[in-house]
mmCIF file of C-alpha atoms and ligand atoms in Angstrom:
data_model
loop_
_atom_site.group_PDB
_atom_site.id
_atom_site.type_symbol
_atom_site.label_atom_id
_atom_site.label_comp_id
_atom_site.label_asym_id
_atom_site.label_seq_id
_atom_site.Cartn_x
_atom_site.Cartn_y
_atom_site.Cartn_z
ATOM 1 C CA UNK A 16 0.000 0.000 0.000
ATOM 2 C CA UNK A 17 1.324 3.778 -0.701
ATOM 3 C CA UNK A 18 0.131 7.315 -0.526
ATOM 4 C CA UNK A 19 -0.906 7.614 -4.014
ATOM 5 C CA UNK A 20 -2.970 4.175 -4.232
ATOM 6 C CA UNK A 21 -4.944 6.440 -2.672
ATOM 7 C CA UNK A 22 -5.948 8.895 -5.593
ATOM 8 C CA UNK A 23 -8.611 7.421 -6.792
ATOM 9 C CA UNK A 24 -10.290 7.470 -10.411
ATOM 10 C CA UNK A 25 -12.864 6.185 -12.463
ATOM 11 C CA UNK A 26 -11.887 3.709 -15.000
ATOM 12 C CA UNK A 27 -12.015 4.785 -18.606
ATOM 13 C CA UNK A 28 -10.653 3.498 -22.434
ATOM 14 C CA UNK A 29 -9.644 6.646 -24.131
ATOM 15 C CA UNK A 30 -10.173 6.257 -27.975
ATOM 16 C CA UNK A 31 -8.733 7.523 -31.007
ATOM 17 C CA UNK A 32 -8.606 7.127 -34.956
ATOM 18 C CA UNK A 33 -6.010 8.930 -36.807
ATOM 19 C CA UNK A 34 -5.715 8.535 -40.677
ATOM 20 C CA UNK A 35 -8.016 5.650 -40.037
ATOM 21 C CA UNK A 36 -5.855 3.473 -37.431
ATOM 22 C CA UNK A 37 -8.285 2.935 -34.537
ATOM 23 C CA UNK A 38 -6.893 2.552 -30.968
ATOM 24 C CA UNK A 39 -7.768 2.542 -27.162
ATOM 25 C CA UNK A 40 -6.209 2.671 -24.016
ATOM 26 C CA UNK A 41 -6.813 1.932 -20.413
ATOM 27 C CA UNK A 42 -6.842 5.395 -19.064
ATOM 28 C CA UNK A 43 -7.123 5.565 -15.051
ATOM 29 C CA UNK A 44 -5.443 9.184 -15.011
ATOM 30 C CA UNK A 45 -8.516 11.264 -16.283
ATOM 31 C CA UNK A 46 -10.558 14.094 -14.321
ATOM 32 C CA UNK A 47 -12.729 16.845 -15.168
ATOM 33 C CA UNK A 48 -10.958 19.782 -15.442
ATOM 34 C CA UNK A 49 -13.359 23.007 -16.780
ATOM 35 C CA UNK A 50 -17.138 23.500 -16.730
ATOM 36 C CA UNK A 51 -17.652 25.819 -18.972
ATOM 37 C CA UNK A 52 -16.750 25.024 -21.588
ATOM 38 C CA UNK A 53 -16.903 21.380 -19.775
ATOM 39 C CA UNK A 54 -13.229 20.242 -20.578
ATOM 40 C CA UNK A 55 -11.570 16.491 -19.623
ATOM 41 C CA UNK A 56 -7.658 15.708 -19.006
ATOM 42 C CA UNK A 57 -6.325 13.224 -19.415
ATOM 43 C CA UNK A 58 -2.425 11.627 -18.738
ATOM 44 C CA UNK A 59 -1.080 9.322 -21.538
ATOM 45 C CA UNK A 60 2.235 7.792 -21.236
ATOM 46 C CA UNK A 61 4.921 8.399 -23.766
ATOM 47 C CA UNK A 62 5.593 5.092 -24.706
ATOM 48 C CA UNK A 63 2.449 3.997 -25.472
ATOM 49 C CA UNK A 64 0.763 3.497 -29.024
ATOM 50 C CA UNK A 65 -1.594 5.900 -28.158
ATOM 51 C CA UNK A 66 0.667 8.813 -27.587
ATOM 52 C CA UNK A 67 1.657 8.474 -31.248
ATOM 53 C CA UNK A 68 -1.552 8.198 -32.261
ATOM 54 C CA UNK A 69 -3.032 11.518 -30.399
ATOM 55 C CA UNK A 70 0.242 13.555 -31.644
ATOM 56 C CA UNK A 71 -1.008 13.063 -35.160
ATOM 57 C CA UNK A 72 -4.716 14.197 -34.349
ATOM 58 C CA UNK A 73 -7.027 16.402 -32.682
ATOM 59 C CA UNK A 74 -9.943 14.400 -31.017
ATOM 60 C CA UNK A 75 -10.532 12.045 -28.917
ATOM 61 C CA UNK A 76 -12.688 9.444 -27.017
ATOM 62 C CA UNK A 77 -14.078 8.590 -23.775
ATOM 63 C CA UNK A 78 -15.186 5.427 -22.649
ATOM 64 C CA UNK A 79 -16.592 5.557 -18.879
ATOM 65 C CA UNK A 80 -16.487 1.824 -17.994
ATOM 66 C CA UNK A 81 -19.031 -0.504 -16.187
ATOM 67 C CA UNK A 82 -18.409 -2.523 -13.353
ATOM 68 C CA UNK A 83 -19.440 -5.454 -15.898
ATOM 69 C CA UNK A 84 -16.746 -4.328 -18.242
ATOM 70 C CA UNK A 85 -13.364 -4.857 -16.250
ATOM 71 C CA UNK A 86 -11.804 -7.734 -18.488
ATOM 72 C CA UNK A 87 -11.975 -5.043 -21.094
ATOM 73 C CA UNK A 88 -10.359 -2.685 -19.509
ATOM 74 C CA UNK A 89 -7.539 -5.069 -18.532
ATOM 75 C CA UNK A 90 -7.154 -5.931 -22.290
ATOM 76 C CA UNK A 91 -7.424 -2.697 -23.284
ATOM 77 C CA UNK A 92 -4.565 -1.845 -20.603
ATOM 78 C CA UNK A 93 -2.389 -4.742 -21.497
ATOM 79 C CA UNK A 94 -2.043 -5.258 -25.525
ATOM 80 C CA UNK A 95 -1.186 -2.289 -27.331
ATOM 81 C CA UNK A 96 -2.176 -0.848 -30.751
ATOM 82 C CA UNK A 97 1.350 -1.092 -32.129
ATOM 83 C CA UNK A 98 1.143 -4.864 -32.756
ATOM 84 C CA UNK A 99 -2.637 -5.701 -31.858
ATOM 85 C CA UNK A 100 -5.803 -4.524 -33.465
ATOM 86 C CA UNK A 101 -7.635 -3.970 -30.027
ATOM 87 C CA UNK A 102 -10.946 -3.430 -31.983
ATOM 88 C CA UNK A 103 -11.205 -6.379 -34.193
ATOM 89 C CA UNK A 104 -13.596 -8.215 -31.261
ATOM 90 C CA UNK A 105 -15.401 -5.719 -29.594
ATOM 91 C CA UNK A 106 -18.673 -4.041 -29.940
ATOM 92 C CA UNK A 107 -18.083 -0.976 -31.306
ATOM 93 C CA UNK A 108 -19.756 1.790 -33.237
ATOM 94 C CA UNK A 109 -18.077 4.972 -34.909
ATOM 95 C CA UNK A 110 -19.419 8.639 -34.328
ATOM 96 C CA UNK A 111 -19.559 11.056 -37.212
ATOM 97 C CA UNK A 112 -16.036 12.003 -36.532
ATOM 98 C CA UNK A 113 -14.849 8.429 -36.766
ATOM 99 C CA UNK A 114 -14.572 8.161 -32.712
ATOM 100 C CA UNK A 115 -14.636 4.479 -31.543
ATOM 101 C CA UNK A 116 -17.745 4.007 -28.930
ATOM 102 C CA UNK A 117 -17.989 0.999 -26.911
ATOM 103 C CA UNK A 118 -21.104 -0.709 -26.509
ATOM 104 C CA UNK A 119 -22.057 -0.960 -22.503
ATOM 105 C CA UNK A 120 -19.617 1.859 -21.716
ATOM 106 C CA UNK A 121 -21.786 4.210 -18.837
ATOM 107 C CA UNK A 122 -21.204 7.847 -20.523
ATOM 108 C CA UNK A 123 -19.218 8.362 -23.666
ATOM 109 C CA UNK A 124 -17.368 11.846 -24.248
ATOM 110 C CA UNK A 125 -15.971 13.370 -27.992
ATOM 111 C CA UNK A 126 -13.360 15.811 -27.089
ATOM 112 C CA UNK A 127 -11.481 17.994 -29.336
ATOM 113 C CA UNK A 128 -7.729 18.659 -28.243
ATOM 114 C CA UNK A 129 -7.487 22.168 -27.279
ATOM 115 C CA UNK A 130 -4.265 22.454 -24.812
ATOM 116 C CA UNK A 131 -1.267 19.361 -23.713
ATOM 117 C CA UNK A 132 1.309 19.844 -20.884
ATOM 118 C CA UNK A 133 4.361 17.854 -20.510
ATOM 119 C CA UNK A 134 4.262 15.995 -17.216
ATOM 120 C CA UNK A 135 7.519 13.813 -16.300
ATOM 121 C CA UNK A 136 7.092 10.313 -18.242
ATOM 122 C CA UNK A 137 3.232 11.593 -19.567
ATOM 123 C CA UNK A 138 1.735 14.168 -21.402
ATOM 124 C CA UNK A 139 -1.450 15.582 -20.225
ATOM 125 C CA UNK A 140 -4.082 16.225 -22.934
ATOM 126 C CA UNK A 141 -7.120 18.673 -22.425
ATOM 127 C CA UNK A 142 -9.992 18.272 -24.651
ATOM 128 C CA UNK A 143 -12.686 20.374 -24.871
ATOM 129 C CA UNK A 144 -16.028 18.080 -24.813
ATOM 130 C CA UNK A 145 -17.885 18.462 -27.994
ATOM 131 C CA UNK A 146 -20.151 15.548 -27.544
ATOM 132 C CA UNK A 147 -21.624 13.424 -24.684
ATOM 133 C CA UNK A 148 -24.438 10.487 -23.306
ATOM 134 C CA UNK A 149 -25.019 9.251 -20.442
ATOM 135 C CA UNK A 150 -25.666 5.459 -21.445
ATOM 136 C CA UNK A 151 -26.183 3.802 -17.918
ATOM 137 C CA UNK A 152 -27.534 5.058 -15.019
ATOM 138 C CA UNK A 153 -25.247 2.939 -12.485
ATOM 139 C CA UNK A 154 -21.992 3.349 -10.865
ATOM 140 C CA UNK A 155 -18.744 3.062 -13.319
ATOM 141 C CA UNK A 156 -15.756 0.721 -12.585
ATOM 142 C CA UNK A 157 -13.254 2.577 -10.211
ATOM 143 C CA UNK A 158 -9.607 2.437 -10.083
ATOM 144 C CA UNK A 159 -7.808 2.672 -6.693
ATOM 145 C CA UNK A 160 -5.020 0.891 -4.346
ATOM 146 C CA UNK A 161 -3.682 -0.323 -7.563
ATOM 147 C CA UNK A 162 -6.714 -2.534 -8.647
ATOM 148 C CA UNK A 163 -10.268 -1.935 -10.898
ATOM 149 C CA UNK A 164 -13.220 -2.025 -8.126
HETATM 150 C C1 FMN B 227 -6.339 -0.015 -14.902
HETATM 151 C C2 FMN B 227 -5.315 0.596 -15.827
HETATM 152 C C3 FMN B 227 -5.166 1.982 -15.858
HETATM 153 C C4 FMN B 227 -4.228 2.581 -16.732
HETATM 154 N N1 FMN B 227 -4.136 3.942 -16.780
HETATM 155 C C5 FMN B 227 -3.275 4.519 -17.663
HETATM 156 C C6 FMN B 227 -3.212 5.948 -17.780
HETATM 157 O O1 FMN B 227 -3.923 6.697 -17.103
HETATM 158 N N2 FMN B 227 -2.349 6.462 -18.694
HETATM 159 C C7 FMN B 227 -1.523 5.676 -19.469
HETATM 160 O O2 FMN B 227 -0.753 6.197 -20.280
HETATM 161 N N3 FMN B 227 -1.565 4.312 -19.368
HETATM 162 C C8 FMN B 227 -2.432 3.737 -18.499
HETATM 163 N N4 FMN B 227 -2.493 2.376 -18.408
HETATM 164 C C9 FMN B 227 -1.592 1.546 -19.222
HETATM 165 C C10 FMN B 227 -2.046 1.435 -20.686
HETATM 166 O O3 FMN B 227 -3.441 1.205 -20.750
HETATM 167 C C11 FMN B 227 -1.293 0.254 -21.368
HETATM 168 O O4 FMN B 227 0.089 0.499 -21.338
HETATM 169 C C12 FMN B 227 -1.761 -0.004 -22.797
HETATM 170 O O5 FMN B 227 -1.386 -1.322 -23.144
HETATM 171 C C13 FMN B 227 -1.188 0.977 -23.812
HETATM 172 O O6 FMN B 227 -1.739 0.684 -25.064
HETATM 173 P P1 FMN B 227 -1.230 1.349 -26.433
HETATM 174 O O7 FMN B 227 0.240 0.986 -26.585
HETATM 175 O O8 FMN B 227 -2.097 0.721 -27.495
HETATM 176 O O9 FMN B 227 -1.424 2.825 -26.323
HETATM 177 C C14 FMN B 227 -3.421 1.758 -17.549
HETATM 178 C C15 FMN B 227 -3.575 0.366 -17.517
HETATM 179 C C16 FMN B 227 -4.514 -0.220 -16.658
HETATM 180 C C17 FMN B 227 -4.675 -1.721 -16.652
#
């Protein structure tokens, strides 16, 4: 157990499609960070896939998931887009802009990228919501201590 375990988050798979290469990524470093106009950060790694991917475009999605859906957030968090196609077995649909929705998520966000910050080992993108449902009305999937609750 350590300080930070204690931070806790709710569990999301950020989405992205640039020149038509879809991706996600288990994202547990994501707040709210602007009401108006409502704005979402969130803190992606520079190693992964995904960084690549959301240097060479300008939106992105959210996924809040449900309790139901924590496999898919461990495959999500474990495989990467460089040498997997994370999508080819999930249910999926695509929003006008090409955004990857997953089927069962609890709220689903579009965000256009409108500000990053370098932070350490991440980089801290800050989209500006353009889009959003509320899909389920029940608790989403948690992330805390280390672990998906
Ligand atoms: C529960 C959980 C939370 C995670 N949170 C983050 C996060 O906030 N930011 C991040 O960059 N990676 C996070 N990861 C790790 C990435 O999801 C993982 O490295 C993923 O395989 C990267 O995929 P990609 O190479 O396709 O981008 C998390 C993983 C798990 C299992």
């Amino acid at each position: 157990m350590d300080a930070l375990g204690k931070i806790y988050n709710v569990a999301s798979i950020v989405t992205m499609n640039s020149n038509n290469k879809l991706n996600g990524i288990t994202v547990a470093w994501i707040t709210r960070v602007s009401i108006k106009p409502p704005m979402i950060a969130i803190s992606i790694g520079k190693k992964r896939y995904s960084y690549t991917l959301l240097e060479e475009t300008d939106k992105f999605g959210v996924c809040i998931l449900s309790k139901e859906q924590k496999e898919l957030a461990k495959f999500f968090g474990s495989k990467s887009g460089r040498n997997t196609n994370k999508f080819e077995n999930i249910d999926y649909e695509l929003t006008k802009n090409g955004i990857p929705k997953i089927n069962g998520s609890v709220a689903f966000f579009e965000c256009k990228i409108v500000n990053k910050a370098d932070a350490g080992d991440h980089v801290i993108y800050i989209g500006e919501v353009i889009n959003e449902e509320l899909l389920k009305i029940e608790q989403p999937l948690l992330y805390g201590e280390h672990q998906l609750l």
